[in-house]
PDB file of C-alpha atoms in Angstrom:
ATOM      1  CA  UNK A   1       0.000   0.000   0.000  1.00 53.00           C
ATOM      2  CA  UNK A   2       1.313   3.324  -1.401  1.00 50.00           C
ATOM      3  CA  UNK A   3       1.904   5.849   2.039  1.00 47.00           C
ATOM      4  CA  UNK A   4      -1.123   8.578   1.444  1.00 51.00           C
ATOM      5  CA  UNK A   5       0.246  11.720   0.036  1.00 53.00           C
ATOM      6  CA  UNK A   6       0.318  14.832   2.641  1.00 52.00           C
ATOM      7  CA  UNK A   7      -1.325  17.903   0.899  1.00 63.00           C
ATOM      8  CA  UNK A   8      -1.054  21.355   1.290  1.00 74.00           C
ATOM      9  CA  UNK A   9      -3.785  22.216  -0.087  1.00 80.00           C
ATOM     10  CA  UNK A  10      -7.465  21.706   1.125  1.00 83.00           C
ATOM     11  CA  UNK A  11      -9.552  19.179  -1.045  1.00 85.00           C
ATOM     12  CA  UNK A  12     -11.889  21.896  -2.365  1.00 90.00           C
ATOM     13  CA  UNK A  13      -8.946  23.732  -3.726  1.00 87.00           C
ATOM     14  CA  UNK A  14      -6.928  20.676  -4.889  1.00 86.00           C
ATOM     15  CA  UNK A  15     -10.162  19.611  -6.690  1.00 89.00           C
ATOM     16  CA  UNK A  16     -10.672  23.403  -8.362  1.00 89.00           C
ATOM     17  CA  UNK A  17      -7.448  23.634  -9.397  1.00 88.00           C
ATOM     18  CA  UNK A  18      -7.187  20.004 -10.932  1.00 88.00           C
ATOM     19  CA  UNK A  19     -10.373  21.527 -12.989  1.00 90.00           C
ATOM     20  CA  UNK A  20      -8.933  24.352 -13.843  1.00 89.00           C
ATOM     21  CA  UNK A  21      -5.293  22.904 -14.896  1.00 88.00           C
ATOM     22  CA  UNK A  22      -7.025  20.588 -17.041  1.00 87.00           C
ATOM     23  CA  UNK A  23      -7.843  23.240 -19.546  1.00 88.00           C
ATOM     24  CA  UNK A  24      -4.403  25.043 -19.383  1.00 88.00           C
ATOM     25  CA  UNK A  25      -2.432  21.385 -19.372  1.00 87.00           C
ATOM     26  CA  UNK A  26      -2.891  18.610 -21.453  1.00 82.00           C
ATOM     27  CA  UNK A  27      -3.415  17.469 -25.438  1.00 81.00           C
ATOM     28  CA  UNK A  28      -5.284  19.856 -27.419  1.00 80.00           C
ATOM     29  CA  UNK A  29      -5.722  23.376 -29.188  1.00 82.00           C
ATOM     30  CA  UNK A  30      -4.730  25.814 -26.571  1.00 80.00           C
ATOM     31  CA  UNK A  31      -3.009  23.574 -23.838  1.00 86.00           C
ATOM     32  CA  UNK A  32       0.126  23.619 -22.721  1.00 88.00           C
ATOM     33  CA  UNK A  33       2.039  20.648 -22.535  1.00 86.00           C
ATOM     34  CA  UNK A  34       3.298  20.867 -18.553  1.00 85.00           C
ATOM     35  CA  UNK A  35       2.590  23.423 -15.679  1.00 86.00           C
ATOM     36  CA  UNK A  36       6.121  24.791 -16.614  1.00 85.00           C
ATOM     37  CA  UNK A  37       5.580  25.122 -20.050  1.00 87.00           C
ATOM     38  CA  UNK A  38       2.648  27.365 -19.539  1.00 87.00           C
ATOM     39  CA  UNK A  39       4.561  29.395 -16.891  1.00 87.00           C
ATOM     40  CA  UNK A  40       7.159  29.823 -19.645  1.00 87.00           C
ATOM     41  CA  UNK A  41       4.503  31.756 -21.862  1.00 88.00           C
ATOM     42  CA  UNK A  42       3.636  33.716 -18.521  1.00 88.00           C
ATOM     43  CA  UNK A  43       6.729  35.009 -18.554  1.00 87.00           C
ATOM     44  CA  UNK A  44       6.568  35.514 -22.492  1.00 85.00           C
ATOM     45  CA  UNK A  45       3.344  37.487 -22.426  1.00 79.00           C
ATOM     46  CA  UNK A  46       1.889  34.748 -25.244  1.00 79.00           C
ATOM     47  CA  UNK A  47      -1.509  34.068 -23.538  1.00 86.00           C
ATOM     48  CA  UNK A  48      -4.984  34.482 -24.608  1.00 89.00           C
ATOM     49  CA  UNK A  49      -7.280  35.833 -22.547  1.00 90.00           C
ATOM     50  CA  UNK A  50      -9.041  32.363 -21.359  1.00 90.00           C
ATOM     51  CA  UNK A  51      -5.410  31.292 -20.603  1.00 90.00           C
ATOM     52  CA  UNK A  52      -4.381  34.431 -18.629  1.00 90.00           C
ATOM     53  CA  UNK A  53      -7.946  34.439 -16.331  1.00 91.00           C
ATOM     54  CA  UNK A  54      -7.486  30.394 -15.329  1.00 90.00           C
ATOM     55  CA  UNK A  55      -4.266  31.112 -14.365  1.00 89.00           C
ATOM     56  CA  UNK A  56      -5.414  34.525 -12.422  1.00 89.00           C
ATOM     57  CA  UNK A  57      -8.068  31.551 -10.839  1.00 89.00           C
ATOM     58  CA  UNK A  58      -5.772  29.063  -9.547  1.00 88.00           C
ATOM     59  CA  UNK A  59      -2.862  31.493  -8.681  1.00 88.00           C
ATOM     60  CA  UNK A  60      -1.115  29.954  -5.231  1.00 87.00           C
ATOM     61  CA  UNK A  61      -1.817  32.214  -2.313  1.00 85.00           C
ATOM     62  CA  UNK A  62       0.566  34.268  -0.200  1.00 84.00           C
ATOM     63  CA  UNK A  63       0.027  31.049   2.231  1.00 85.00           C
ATOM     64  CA  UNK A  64       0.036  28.237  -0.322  1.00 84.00           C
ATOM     65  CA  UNK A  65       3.727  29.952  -2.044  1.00 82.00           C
ATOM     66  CA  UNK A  66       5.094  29.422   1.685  1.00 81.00           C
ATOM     67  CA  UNK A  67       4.012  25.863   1.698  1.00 81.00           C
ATOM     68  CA  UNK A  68       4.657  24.791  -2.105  1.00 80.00           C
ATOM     69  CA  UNK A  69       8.486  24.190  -2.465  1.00 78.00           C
ATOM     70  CA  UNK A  70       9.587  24.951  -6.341  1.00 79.00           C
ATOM     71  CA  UNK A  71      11.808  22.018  -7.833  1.00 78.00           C
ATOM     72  CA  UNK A  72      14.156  23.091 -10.196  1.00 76.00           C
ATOM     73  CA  UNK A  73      14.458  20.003 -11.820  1.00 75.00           C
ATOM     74  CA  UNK A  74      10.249  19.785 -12.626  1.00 69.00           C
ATOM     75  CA  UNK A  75      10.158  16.020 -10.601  1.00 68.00           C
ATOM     76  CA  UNK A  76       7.729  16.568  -7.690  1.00 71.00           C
ATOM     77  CA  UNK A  77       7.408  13.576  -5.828  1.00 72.00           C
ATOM     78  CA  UNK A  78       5.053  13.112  -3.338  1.00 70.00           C
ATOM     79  CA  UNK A  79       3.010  16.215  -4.207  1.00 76.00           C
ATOM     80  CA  UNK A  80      -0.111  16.270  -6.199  1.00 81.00           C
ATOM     81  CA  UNK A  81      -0.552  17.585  -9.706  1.00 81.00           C
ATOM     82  CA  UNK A  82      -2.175  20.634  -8.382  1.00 84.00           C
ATOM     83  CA  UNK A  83       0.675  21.477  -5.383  1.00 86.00           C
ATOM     84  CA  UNK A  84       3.016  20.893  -8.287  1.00 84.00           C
ATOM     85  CA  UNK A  85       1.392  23.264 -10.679  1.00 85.00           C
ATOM     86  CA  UNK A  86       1.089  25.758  -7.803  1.00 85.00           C
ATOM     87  CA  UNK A  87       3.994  25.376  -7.220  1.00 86.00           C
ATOM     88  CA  UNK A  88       5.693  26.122 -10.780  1.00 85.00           C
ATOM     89  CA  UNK A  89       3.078  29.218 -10.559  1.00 87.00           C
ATOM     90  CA  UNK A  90       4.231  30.443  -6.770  1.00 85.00           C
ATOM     91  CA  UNK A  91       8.086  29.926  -8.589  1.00 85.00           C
ATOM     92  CA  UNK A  92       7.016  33.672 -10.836  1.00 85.00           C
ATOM     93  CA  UNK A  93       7.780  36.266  -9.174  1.00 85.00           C
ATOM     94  CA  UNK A  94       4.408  38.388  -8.896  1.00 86.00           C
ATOM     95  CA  UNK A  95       2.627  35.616 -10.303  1.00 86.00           C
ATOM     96  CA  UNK A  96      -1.153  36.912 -10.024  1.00 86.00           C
ATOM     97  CA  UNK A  97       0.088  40.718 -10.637  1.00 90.00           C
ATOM     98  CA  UNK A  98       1.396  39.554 -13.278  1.00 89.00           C
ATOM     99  CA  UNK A  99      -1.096  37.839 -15.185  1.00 90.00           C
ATOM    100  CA  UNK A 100      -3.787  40.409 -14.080  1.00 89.00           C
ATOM    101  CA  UNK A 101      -1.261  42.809 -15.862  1.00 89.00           C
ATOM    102  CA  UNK A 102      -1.477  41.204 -19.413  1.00 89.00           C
ATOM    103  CA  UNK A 103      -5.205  40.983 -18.812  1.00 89.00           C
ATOM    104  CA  UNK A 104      -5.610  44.449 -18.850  1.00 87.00           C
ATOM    105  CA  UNK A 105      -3.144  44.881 -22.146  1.00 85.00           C
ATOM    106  CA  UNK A 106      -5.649  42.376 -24.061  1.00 85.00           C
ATOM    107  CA  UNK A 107      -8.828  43.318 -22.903  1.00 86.00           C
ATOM    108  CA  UNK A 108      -8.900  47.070 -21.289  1.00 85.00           C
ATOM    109  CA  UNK A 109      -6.454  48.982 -23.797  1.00 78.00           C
ATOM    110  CA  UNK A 110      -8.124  47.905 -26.846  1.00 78.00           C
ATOM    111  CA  UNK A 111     -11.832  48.789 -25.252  1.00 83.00           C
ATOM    112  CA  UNK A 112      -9.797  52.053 -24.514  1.00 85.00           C
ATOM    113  CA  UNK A 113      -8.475  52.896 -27.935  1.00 84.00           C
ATOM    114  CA  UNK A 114     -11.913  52.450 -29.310  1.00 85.00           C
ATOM    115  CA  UNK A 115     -13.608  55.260 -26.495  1.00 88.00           C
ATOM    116  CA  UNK A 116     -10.473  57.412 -27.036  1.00 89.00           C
ATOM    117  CA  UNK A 117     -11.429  56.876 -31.470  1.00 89.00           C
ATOM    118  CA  UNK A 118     -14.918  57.984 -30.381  1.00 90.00           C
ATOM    119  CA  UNK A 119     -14.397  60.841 -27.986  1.00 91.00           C
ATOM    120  CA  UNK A 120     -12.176  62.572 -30.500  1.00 91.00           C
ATOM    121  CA  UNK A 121     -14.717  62.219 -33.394  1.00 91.00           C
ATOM    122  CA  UNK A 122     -17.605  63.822 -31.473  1.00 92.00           C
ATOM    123  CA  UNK A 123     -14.738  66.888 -30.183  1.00 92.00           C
ATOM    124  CA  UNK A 124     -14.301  66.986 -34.130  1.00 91.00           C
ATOM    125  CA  UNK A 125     -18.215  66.335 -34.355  1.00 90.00           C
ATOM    126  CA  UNK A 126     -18.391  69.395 -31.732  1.00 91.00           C
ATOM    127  CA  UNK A 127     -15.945  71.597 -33.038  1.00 91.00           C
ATOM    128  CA  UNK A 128     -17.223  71.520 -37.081  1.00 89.00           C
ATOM    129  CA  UNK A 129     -20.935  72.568 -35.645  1.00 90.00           C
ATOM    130  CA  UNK A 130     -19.642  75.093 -33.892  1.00 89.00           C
ATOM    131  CA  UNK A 131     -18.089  76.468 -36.858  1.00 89.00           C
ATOM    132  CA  UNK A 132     -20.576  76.552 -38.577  1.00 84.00           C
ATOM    133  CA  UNK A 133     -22.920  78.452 -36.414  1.00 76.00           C
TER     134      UNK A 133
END
């Protein structure tokens, strides 16, 4: 009989983020193929937005970074698929900050250009009836 595993996380959390790393990890369009691999393309900035808000989701906790121990070598033995995911992710510095940061550049800026496009077309709008008055 295999010894149980000890856990650092809580089941609830262990079970979300198993849910959640199965869309960012695996075979398939838009998966990464390991928990380091997609914290590579954190680093990068080569997310989409799906990507960058599941890993915003299952981003370790000031608590669960001082539990997690980062491997260098990727092996983590003992640990669960989750804990080792968490911690690859708790091994980025600013982790959460970071992906919330290249959030905003994909969804907020663009949104932004488009109200900046319009605001200046109705000061033009503004300025040509004025004129003409």
């Amino acid at each position: 009989v295999a010894p149980p595993k000890t856990t650092t996380l809580d089941a609830r959390r262990a079970m979300n983020v198993g849910i959640m790393l199965g869309k960012l990890v695996g075979s398939g369009e838009g998966r990464f193929p390991s928990a380091r691999s997609c914290c590579e393309a954190l680093m990068g900035g080569g997310l989409s937005v799906d990507q960058l808000e599941l890993i915003i989701a299952i981003a370790p906790t000031d608590h669960e970074r001082e539990k997690l121990v980062f491997r260098p070598s990727g092996v983590y033995e003992g640990s669960t698929q989750a804990e080792a995911a968490l911690a690859e992710l708790g091994a980025i510095p600013l982790c959460r900050q970071r992906a919330d940061a290249l959030l905003l550049l994909e969804t907020a800026l663009p949104r932004l250009a488009v109200v900046l496009v319009d605001a200046a077309l109705r000061c033009k709008a503004c300025r040509a009836v004025r004129s003409s008055q």
